[in-house]
């Protein structure tokens, strides 16, 4: 069941959730602690984050599993719990979501295939364990997000596809160092989207980055090469220092005002990344409803 | 410049590590950094000159082109890998003291942060600039930095952070380092870090790219 794709086919614009990391910190996650371990030790706190986005009106929520690859968990000595932590992450969001969609998060490993840091088989195995956990925990979809390396994306998509029926979203992060949008590996939005489609993704997307406005052009470029649904989850701008506090400049109102342009460019699923809050999601939902009724 | 040293520089820039390396395709079956480094040593060129006049110019070009957005992460990785292959041959001369690095820098990603790609790129460019890098890895707290400074008698430290949630840890670490070793230079970097932030936490320098940090430290060394 491809819930997201089906809803998009019906002409709907879906809203996904906002940031999790800062939220976890507010709830007491300490530097050096594994966020994913909280799925076992602080279930209620994690669930309350998921719930806050459901209450904000999101159609889709993610899971607390971005750093849940075997390689990231290895740092905390939790590598043997890859599947268990992924399952717990999906269960928590499932409980919070009710009939809304749970899109399980899988971030990159941080290792480079081209440097021989890691093999394709090792990557596949890690994403396979995560996928099995997501399935057992009741997720509807997997979002492979903040990716930059096509080789790693290929293994991740392959692992999800061969081990589940979950809907697959593949979302890349682009930077702009030379007047052109490229991943850190030098891949353009069009090249990345085409590759993700070839690997078997149901939905392509872009997340993180440096604010909502630049995403309009990135979506334009992706839309020029693919017909499948497009997801966008942008940062609330680039972080700034306000006294001792780090703040993101883009307010819920600012973000909501970019929504029409994102939709015109071809976005079908809109949400937030770093610096976005339930208030941002609430504002996006309101704007989407005002457009789509 | 000597022709062999020029070849070393060119092969590093192109990421050609040795004769058998398949990359880059247009240099297939041709000698690479390893062969030219050996040839340089066989021809009586000092290890110091191999580093200073062969390897460093090659990596310098890479650092500048990366800063300008002309090339991307894979190009830096592959160049650094090629340089590393050649470094193996001249390492013994550094161990014996016959050849010397410019200085030592302790590099680490701060507590709570597991991201090491940026830090590793800085390490590659610093090594390419003739510095010895003491890499203390990710999730490093103040104690770990201080121990590394002590054990290596380092005069320079580099802190990296990718997350807004962890960049705040740079302040406490910088302050602890400065209170214990006022003479140690602290440089910081990472996606969310800015010059304003750097100034506010009392670090000595911020660079948006690896080459900027290298240039700053090289200049400081000459003063």
Coordinates of C-alpha atoms in Angstrom, one line a residue:
Chain A
X1 CA 0.0 0.0 0.0
X2 CA 1.5 3.2 -1.2
X3 CA -0.4 5.6 1.0
X4 CA 1.5 8.7 0.2
X5 CA 1.6 8.2 -3.6
X6 CA -2.1 7.3 -3.6
X7 CA -3.0 10.5 -1.7
X8 CA -0.9 12.6 -4.1
X9 CA -2.6 10.9 -7.0
X10 CA -5.9 12.2 -5.6
X11 CA -4.5 15.7 -5.8
X12 CA -3.7 16.1 -2.1
X13 CA -0.8 18.1 -0.7
X14 CA 0.4 16.3 2.4
X15 CA 2.2 17.9 5.3
X16 CA 5.0 16.1 7.2
X17 CA 6.6 17.0 10.5
X18 CA 9.4 19.2 11.7
X19 CA 12.7 18.9 13.7
X20 CA 13.3 16.2 16.3
X21 CA 16.8 16.7 17.4
X22 CA 16.4 20.0 19.2
X23 CA 13.2 18.7 20.7
X24 CA 14.9 15.7 22.2
X25 CA 17.5 18.0 23.7
X26 CA 14.8 20.1 25.3
X27 CA 13.4 17.0 26.9
X28 CA 16.8 16.2 28.4
X29 CA 18.9 14.3 25.9
X30 CA 22.5 15.0 26.8
X31 CA 25.4 15.4 24.4
X32 CA 27.1 12.1 23.9
X33 CA 23.9 10.1 24.5
X34 CA 22.4 8.1 21.7
X35 CA 19.1 9.6 20.6
X36 CA 17.9 6.2 19.3
X37 CA 18.4 4.6 22.7
X38 CA 15.7 6.9 24.0
X39 CA 13.3 4.7 22.0
X40 CA 13.8 2.2 24.8
X41 CA 14.6 4.3 27.8
X42 CA 12.4 7.4 27.2
X43 CA 9.5 6.2 25.2
X44 CA 7.0 8.7 26.6
X45 CA 9.2 11.7 25.8
X46 CA 9.8 10.5 22.2
X47 CA 6.1 9.8 21.8
X48 CA 5.2 13.3 23.0
X49 CA 7.4 14.7 20.2
X50 CA 5.6 12.6 17.6
X51 CA 2.3 13.6 19.2
X52 CA 3.0 17.3 19.1
X53 CA 3.4 17.1 15.3
X54 CA 0.2 15.1 15.0
X55 CA -1.6 17.7 17.1
X56 CA -0.2 20.4 14.8
X57 CA -2.0 18.7 11.9
X58 CA 0.7 16.8 10.1
X59 CA -0.5 14.0 7.8
X60 CA 2.9 12.2 8.1
X61 CA 5.2 11.9 11.0
X62 CA 8.8 10.5 11.1
X63 CA 10.5 8.4 13.7
X64 CA 13.4 8.9 16.1
X65 CA 15.8 6.7 14.0
X66 CA 17.9 9.1 11.8
X67 CA 21.1 7.9 13.3
X68 CA 20.0 4.3 13.6
X69 CA 22.4 2.7 11.1
X70 CA 24.7 0.0 12.5
X71 CA 27.7 2.3 11.9
X72 CA 26.3 5.2 13.9
X73 CA 25.0 3.0 16.7
X74 CA 28.4 1.3 16.8
X75 CA 29.8 4.5 18.5
X76 CA 27.5 3.8 21.5
X77 CA 28.2 0.1 21.5
X78 CA 24.6 -0.4 20.3
X79 CA 25.3 -1.9 16.9
X80 CA 23.6 -5.2 17.9
X81 CA 20.4 -3.3 18.6
X82 CA 20.0 -1.9 15.1
X83 CA 16.7 -3.8 14.4
X84 CA 15.4 -3.5 17.9
X85 CA 15.8 0.3 18.1
X86 CA 14.3 0.8 14.6
X87 CA 11.3 -1.3 15.7
X88 CA 10.8 0.7 18.9
X89 CA 11.1 4.0 16.9
X90 CA 8.4 2.9 14.5
X91 CA 6.2 1.6 17.3
X92 CA 6.3 4.9 19.1
X93 CA 5.4 7.0 16.1
X94 CA 2.7 4.4 15.2
X95 CA 1.1 4.8 18.6
X96 CA 1.2 8.6 18.3
X97 CA 0.0 8.6 14.6
X98 CA -3.3 6.9 14.8
X99 CA -4.5 6.7 11.2
X100 CA -1.9 9.1 10.0
X101 CA 1.2 8.0 8.1
X102 CA 4.4 6.9 9.7
X103 CA 7.5 7.5 7.6
X104 CA 10.5 5.9 9.3
X105 CA 13.7 7.9 9.1
X106 CA 17.1 6.5 8.0
X107 CA 20.1 8.8 7.7
X108 CA 23.4 8.2 6.0
X109 CA 26.1 6.2 7.7
X110 CA 28.8 8.9 7.2
X111 CA 31.1 6.4 5.6
X112 CA 32.4 6.6 2.0
X113 CA 32.2 3.7 -0.4
X114 CA 34.8 5.4 -2.6
X115 CA 37.3 5.5 0.2
X116 CA 36.8 1.9 1.0
X117 CA 35.5 2.9 4.5
X118 CA 32.7 0.5 3.9
X119 CA 31.5 -2.1 1.4
X120 CA 28.2 -2.1 -0.5
X121 CA 27.2 -5.4 1.3
X122 CA 27.9 -3.8 4.7
X123 CA 25.7 -0.8 3.8
X124 CA 22.9 -3.1 2.5
X125 CA 23.0 -5.2 5.7
X126 CA 22.7 -2.2 7.9
X127 CA 19.7 -0.7 6.0
X128 CA 18.1 -4.2 5.9
X129 CA 18.2 -4.5 9.7
X130 CA 16.7 -1.0 10.0
X131 CA 14.0 -1.9 7.4
X132 CA 13.0 -5.1 9.3
X133 CA 12.6 -3.1 12.5
X134 CA 10.5 -0.5 10.7
X135 CA 8.2 -3.2 9.3
X136 CA 7.8 -4.9 12.6
X137 CA 7.1 -1.6 14.4
X138 CA 4.3 -0.7 12.0
X139 CA 5.8 2.0 9.7
X140 CA 4.1 2.8 6.4
X141 CA 7.1 4.2 4.6
X142 CA 10.8 4.8 4.9
X143 CA 12.5 8.1 4.2
X144 CA 16.2 7.8 3.3
X145 CA 17.1 11.4 4.1
X146 CA 19.9 13.9 4.1
X147 CA 21.7 11.7 1.6
X148 CA 24.5 12.9 -0.7
X149 CA 26.1 9.8 -2.1
X150 CA 24.3 8.0 -4.9
X151 CA 26.1 4.7 -4.2
X152 CA 24.8 4.7 -0.6
X153 CA 21.3 5.7 -1.7
X154 CA 21.3 2.8 -4.1
X155 CA 22.1 0.3 -1.4
X156 CA 19.6 1.8 1.0
X157 CA 16.7 1.7 -1.5
X158 CA 17.7 -1.8 -2.6
X159 CA 17.6 -3.0 1.0
X160 CA 14.2 -1.5 1.7
X161 CA 12.7 -2.8 -1.6
X162 CA 14.0 -6.3 -1.2
X163 CA 13.0 -6.7 2.4
X164 CA 9.6 -4.9 2.7
X165 CA 6.6 -3.4 0.9
X166 CA 7.2 0.0 2.5
X167 CA 6.9 3.1 0.4
X168 CA 10.3 4.6 -0.3
X169 CA 11.2 8.3 -0.2
X170 CA 14.7 9.2 -1.1
X171 CA 15.7 12.8 0.0
X172 CA 19.0 14.5 -0.8
X173 CA 20.6 17.5 0.7
X174 CA 22.0 20.2 -1.6
X175 CA 24.5 23.0 -1.0
X176 CA 25.2 26.0 -3.2
X177 CA 28.9 26.8 -3.2
X178 CA 29.4 27.9 -6.8
X179 CA 26.0 29.3 -7.8
X180 CA 24.7 25.8 -8.5
X181 CA 22.8 23.4 -6.4
X182 CA 24.8 20.2 -5.8
X183 CA 25.2 17.5 -3.2
X184 CA 28.5 17.6 -1.4
X185 CA 29.6 14.9 -3.9
X186 CA 28.8 17.2 -6.8
X187 CA 25.5 15.7 -8.0
X188 CA 22.8 18.1 -9.2
X189 CA 19.1 17.8 -8.1
X190 CA 18.1 16.5 -11.5
X191 CA 20.8 13.8 -11.6
X192 CA 20.1 12.8 -8.0
X193 CA 16.3 12.5 -8.6
X194 CA 16.8 10.5 -11.8
X195 CA 19.2 8.1 -10.0
X196 CA 16.8 7.7 -7.1
X197 CA 14.0 6.9 -9.5
X198 CA 16.2 4.3 -11.3
X199 CA 17.1 2.7 -8.0
X200 CA 13.4 2.2 -7.3
X201 CA 12.3 5.1 -5.0
X202 CA 8.5 5.9 -5.0
X203 CA 9.1 9.5 -4.0
X204 CA 12.1 11.8 -4.3
X205 CA 12.8 14.8 -2.2
X206 CA 15.2 17.3 -0.7
X207 CA 15.7 18.2 2.9
X208 CA 17.9 20.3 5.3
X209 CA 19.7 22.9 3.2
X210 CA 19.6 26.6 4.0
X211 CA 16.0 27.7 4.1
X212 CA 12.6 27.4 2.5
X213 CA 13.0 29.8 -0.4
X214 CA 16.0 28.1 -2.1
X215 CA 14.0 24.8 -2.1
X216 CA 11.6 26.3 -4.8
X217 CA 14.4 26.2 -7.4
X218 CA 15.6 22.8 -6.3
X219 CA 12.1 21.4 -6.7
X220 CA 11.8 23.1 -10.1
X221 CA 14.9 21.2 -11.2
X222 CA 13.7 17.9 -9.8
X223 CA 10.2 18.3 -11.3
X224 CA 11.7 18.9 -14.7
X225 CA 13.0 15.3 -14.8
X226 CA 10.5 13.2 -12.7
X227 CA 6.7 12.6 -12.5
X228 CA 6.6 10.9 -9.1
X229 CA 5.7 12.8 -5.9
X230 CA 8.2 15.2 -4.5
X231 CA 8.8 15.8 -0.8
X232 CA 10.5 18.9 0.7
X233 CA 11.5 19.3 4.3
X234 CA 13.5 22.6 4.6
X235 CA 15.4 24.1 7.5
X236 CA 14.0 27.3 9.0
X237 CA 16.9 29.2 7.5
X238 CA 20.5 29.2 8.6
X239 CA 21.1 29.3 12.3
X240 CA 22.1 32.6 13.8
X241 CA 23.5 33.5 17.2
X242 CA 21.3 35.6 19.4
X243 CA 23.3 36.2 22.6
X244 CA 24.0 32.8 23.9
X245 CA 21.2 31.1 22.0
X246 CA 21.2 29.6 18.5
X247 CA 18.1 30.6 16.6
X248 CA 16.7 29.9 13.2
X249 CA 15.4 33.0 11.5
X250 CA 12.5 31.7 9.5
X251 CA 9.2 32.1 11.4
X252 CA 6.1 30.0 10.9
X253 CA 4.5 32.9 9.0
X254 CA 7.5 33.3 6.7
X255 CA 7.6 29.6 6.0
X256 CA 3.8 29.4 5.3
X257 CA 4.2 32.2 2.8
X258 CA 6.7 30.1 0.7
X259 CA 4.2 27.2 0.6
X260 CA 2.3 28.4 -2.5
X261 CA 5.6 28.7 -4.5
X262 CA 6.7 25.2 -3.3
X263 CA 3.4 23.7 -4.6
X264 CA 3.6 25.6 -7.9
X265 CA 7.2 24.3 -8.4
X266 CA 5.8 20.7 -7.9
X267 CA 6.1 19.8 -4.3
X268 CA 3.5 17.3 -3.0
X269 CA 4.7 16.7 0.6
X270 CA 5.9 19.7 2.6
X271 CA 7.5 19.6 6.0
X272 CA 10.4 21.0 8.0
X273 CA 13.9 20.0 9.0
X274 CA 16.3 21.7 11.4
X275 CA 14.8 24.6 13.3
X276 CA 11.2 23.9 12.5
X277 CA 8.7 23.4 15.3
X278 CA 5.0 22.3 15.6
X279 CA 4.1 25.9 15.1
X280 CA 5.8 25.9 11.7
X281 CA 3.9 22.7 10.8
X282 CA 0.6 24.3 12.0
X283 CA 1.2 27.3 9.8
X284 CA 2.1 25.1 6.8
X285 CA -1.1 23.0 7.4
X286 CA -3.2 26.1 7.5
X287 CA -1.7 27.5 4.3
X288 CA -2.1 24.2 2.4
X289 CA -5.7 23.9 3.5
X290 CA -6.4 27.5 2.4
X291 CA -5.1 26.6 -1.1
X292 CA -6.4 23.0 -1.4
X293 CA -9.5 23.5 0.7
Chain B
X1 CA 60.6 23.0 -10.4
X2 CA 62.1 19.5 -10.8
X3 CA 60.2 17.4 -13.3
X4 CA 59.6 14.5 -10.9
X5 CA 58.3 16.8 -8.2
X6 CA 55.9 18.4 -10.8
X7 CA 54.7 14.9 -11.6
X8 CA 54.0 14.2 -8.0
X9 CA 52.0 17.4 -7.7
X10 CA 50.0 16.7 -10.8
X11 CA 49.3 13.1 -9.8
X12 CA 48.0 14.3 -6.4
X13 CA 45.8 16.9 -8.0
X14 CA 44.4 14.2 -10.3
X15 CA 44.1 11.6 -7.6
X16 CA 46.4 9.1 -9.3
X17 CA 47.9 7.1 -6.4
X18 CA 49.9 4.4 -8.2
X19 CA 50.4 2.7 -11.6
X20 CA 47.7 0.1 -10.9
X21 CA 45.0 2.5 -9.8
X22 CA 42.1 2.6 -12.3
X23 CA 41.3 6.2 -11.4
X24 CA 41.4 8.6 -13.2
X25 CA 40.7 6.6 -16.4
X26 CA 42.8 8.8 -18.7
X27 CA 45.9 8.0 -16.6
X28 CA 45.4 4.3 -16.7
X29 CA 48.7 2.2 -16.6
X30 CA 50.7 5.4 -16.0
X31 CA 52.9 6.0 -13.0
X32 CA 51.3 7.7 -10.0
X33 CA 52.3 9.3 -6.8
X34 CA 54.0 6.2 -5.4
X35 CA 56.2 5.6 -8.4
X36 CA 57.2 9.3 -8.7
X37 CA 57.9 9.5 -5.0
X38 CA 60.2 6.5 -5.2
X39 CA 61.8 8.0 -8.3
X40 CA 62.4 11.2 -6.5
X41 CA 64.0 9.5 -3.5
X42 CA 66.2 7.3 -5.9
X43 CA 67.3 10.5 -7.6
X44 CA 68.5 12.0 -4.3
X45 CA 65.7 14.4 -3.8
X46 CA 65.1 14.7 0.0
X47 CA 61.9 13.6 1.7
X48 CA 61.4 17.1 2.8
X49 CA 61.5 18.4 -0.7
X50 CA 59.1 15.6 -1.9
X51 CA 56.6 16.9 0.7
X52 CA 57.2 20.6 0.3
X53 CA 57.8 20.9 -3.4
X54 CA 55.8 17.9 -4.8
X55 CA 52.9 16.9 -2.5
X56 CA 52.1 20.3 -1.0
X57 CA 51.6 22.2 -4.3
X58 CA 49.3 19.5 -5.5
X59 CA 47.1 19.5 -2.4
X60 CA 47.2 23.3 -2.3
X61 CA 45.6 23.4 -5.7
X62 CA 42.9 21.0 -4.5
X63 CA 42.3 23.0 -1.3
X64 CA 41.9 26.2 -3.3
X65 CA 39.6 24.7 -6.0
X66 CA 37.4 23.1 -3.2
X67 CA 37.1 26.5 -1.5
X68 CA 36.1 28.1 -4.9
X69 CA 33.4 25.5 -5.3
X70 CA 35.1 24.2 -8.5
X71 CA 35.4 20.6 -7.1
X72 CA 33.6 18.5 -4.6
X73 CA 34.2 16.1 -1.7
X74 CA 35.2 13.1 -3.9
X75 CA 37.9 15.1 -5.6
X76 CA 39.5 16.0 -2.2
X77 CA 39.1 12.4 -0.9
X78 CA 40.8 10.9 -3.9
X79 CA 43.6 13.5 -3.9
X80 CA 44.3 12.9 -0.3
X81 CA 44.3 9.1 -0.8
X82 CA 46.9 9.5 -3.5
X83 CA 49.0 11.7 -1.3
X84 CA 48.7 9.2 1.6
X85 CA 50.0 6.5 -0.7
X86 CA 53.1 8.5 -1.4
X87 CA 53.5 9.6 2.3
X88 CA 54.1 5.9 3.2
X89 CA 57.4 6.1 1.4
X90 CA 58.6 9.2 3.1
X91 CA 57.2 8.5 6.5
X92 CA 60.5 6.9 7.8
X93 CA 62.3 10.2 7.2
X94 CA 59.9 12.1 9.4
X95 CA 60.2 9.4 12.1
X96 CA 64.0 9.7 12.0
X97 CA 63.8 13.5 12.2
X98 CA 65.5 14.0 8.9
X99 CA 62.4 15.6 7.5
X100 CA 60.0 17.8 9.6
X101 CA 56.4 18.8 9.5
X102 CA 55.4 22.4 9.9
X103 CA 53.7 21.7 13.2
X104 CA 51.2 19.6 14.9
X105 CA 47.4 20.1 15.0
X106 CA 45.0 18.2 17.2
X107 CA 41.7 17.8 15.4
X108 CA 38.4 16.5 16.7
X109 CA 34.6 16.7 16.4
X110 CA 33.2 18.0 19.7
X111 CA 31.2 16.1 22.3
X112 CA 27.8 14.9 21.2
X113 CA 28.5 15.1 17.5
X114 CA 29.4 12.0 15.5
X115 CA 30.0 13.7 12.1
X116 CA 33.5 13.4 10.9
X117 CA 33.4 14.2 7.1
X118 CA 34.2 17.9 7.6
X119 CA 36.9 17.2 10.2
X120 CA 38.4 14.6 7.9
X121 CA 38.5 17.0 5.0
X122 CA 40.3 19.5 7.2
X123 CA 42.8 16.8 8.2
X124 CA 43.5 16.0 4.6
X125 CA 44.1 19.6 3.6
X126 CA 46.3 20.2 6.7
X127 CA 48.4 17.1 6.0
X128 CA 48.5 18.3 2.4
X129 CA 49.9 21.6 3.7
X130 CA 52.8 19.8 5.6
X131 CA 51.2 19.6 9.0
X132 CA 51.1 16.6 11.2
X133 CA 47.5 15.8 12.3
X134 CA 46.6 14.2 15.6
X135 CA 43.0 13.0 14.9
X136 CA 41.1 12.3 18.1
X137 CA 38.0 11.3 16.3
X138 CA 34.3 12.3 17.0
X139 CA 32.4 13.0 20.2
X140 CA 35.5 14.4 21.9
X141 CA 35.1 16.3 25.2
X142 CA 37.5 18.9 26.7
X143 CA 39.4 16.2 28.6
X144 CA 40.2 14.3 25.4
X145 CA 41.4 17.5 23.6
X146 CA 43.5 18.5 26.6
X147 CA 45.1 15.1 26.9
X148 CA 46.0 15.1 23.2
X149 CA 47.5 18.6 23.4
X150 CA 49.6 17.5 26.4
X151 CA 50.7 14.2 24.9
X152 CA 51.7 15.7 21.6
X153 CA 52.9 19.1 22.7
X154 CA 50.6 20.6 20.1
X155 CA 50.3 24.3 19.7
X156 CA 47.2 24.3 17.5
X157 CA 43.7 22.7 18.0
X158 CA 40.9 22.4 15.5
X159 CA 37.3 21.8 16.7
X160 CA 34.5 20.7 14.4
X161 CA 30.7 20.5 14.8
X162 CA 28.0 19.9 12.3
X163 CA 24.9 20.4 14.5
X164 CA 23.5 23.5 16.1
X165 CA 22.7 21.3 19.0
X166 CA 26.4 20.5 19.5
X167 CA 28.2 23.7 18.4
X168 CA 27.5 25.1 21.8
X169 CA 29.8 22.5 23.2
X170 CA 32.6 24.3 21.4
X171 CA 32.5 27.1 23.9
X172 CA 33.2 25.1 27.0
X173 CA 35.9 23.1 25.3
X174 CA 37.6 26.2 23.9
X175 CA 37.5 27.9 27.4
X176 CA 38.9 24.8 29.1
X177 CA 41.7 24.6 26.5
X178 CA 42.5 28.3 26.8
X179 CA 42.5 28.2 30.6
X180 CA 45.0 25.4 30.7
X181 CA 47.1 26.3 27.6
X182 CA 46.7 30.1 26.9
X183 CA 49.3 29.9 24.2
X184 CA 47.4 27.2 22.2
X185 CA 45.6 28.5 19.1
X186 CA 42.1 27.2 18.7
X187 CA 40.5 27.2 15.2
X188 CA 36.9 26.1 14.7
X189 CA 34.6 25.2 11.8
X190 CA 31.5 23.3 10.7
X191 CA 28.3 23.9 8.8
X192 CA 26.4 26.0 11.4
X193 CA 29.5 27.8 12.7
X194 CA 30.1 31.5 11.8
X195 CA 32.8 34.1 12.5
X196 CA 30.5 35.8 14.9
X197 CA 30.0 32.6 16.9
X198 CA 33.7 32.0 16.8
X199 CA 34.4 35.5 18.2
X200 CA 31.8 35.1 20.9
X201 CA 33.2 31.9 22.3
X202 CA 36.8 33.1 22.3
X203 CA 38.3 30.9 19.6
X204 CA 41.2 32.4 17.5
X205 CA 39.9 31.7 14.0
X206 CA 36.9 30.5 12.0
X207 CA 37.1 29.3 8.5
X208 CA 34.3 28.2 6.2
X209 CA 36.6 25.8 4.4
X210 CA 39.8 23.8 5.1
X211 CA 42.1 25.9 3.0
X212 CA 41.2 29.0 5.0
X213 CA 42.4 27.3 8.2
X214 CA 45.6 26.1 6.6
X215 CA 46.4 29.6 5.2
X216 CA 45.7 31.2 8.6
X217 CA 47.9 28.7 10.5
X218 CA 50.7 29.0 7.9
X219 CA 50.7 32.8 8.2
X220 CA 50.7 32.6 12.0
X221 CA 53.7 30.3 11.9
X222 CA 55.7 32.8 10.0
X223 CA 55.1 35.6 12.5

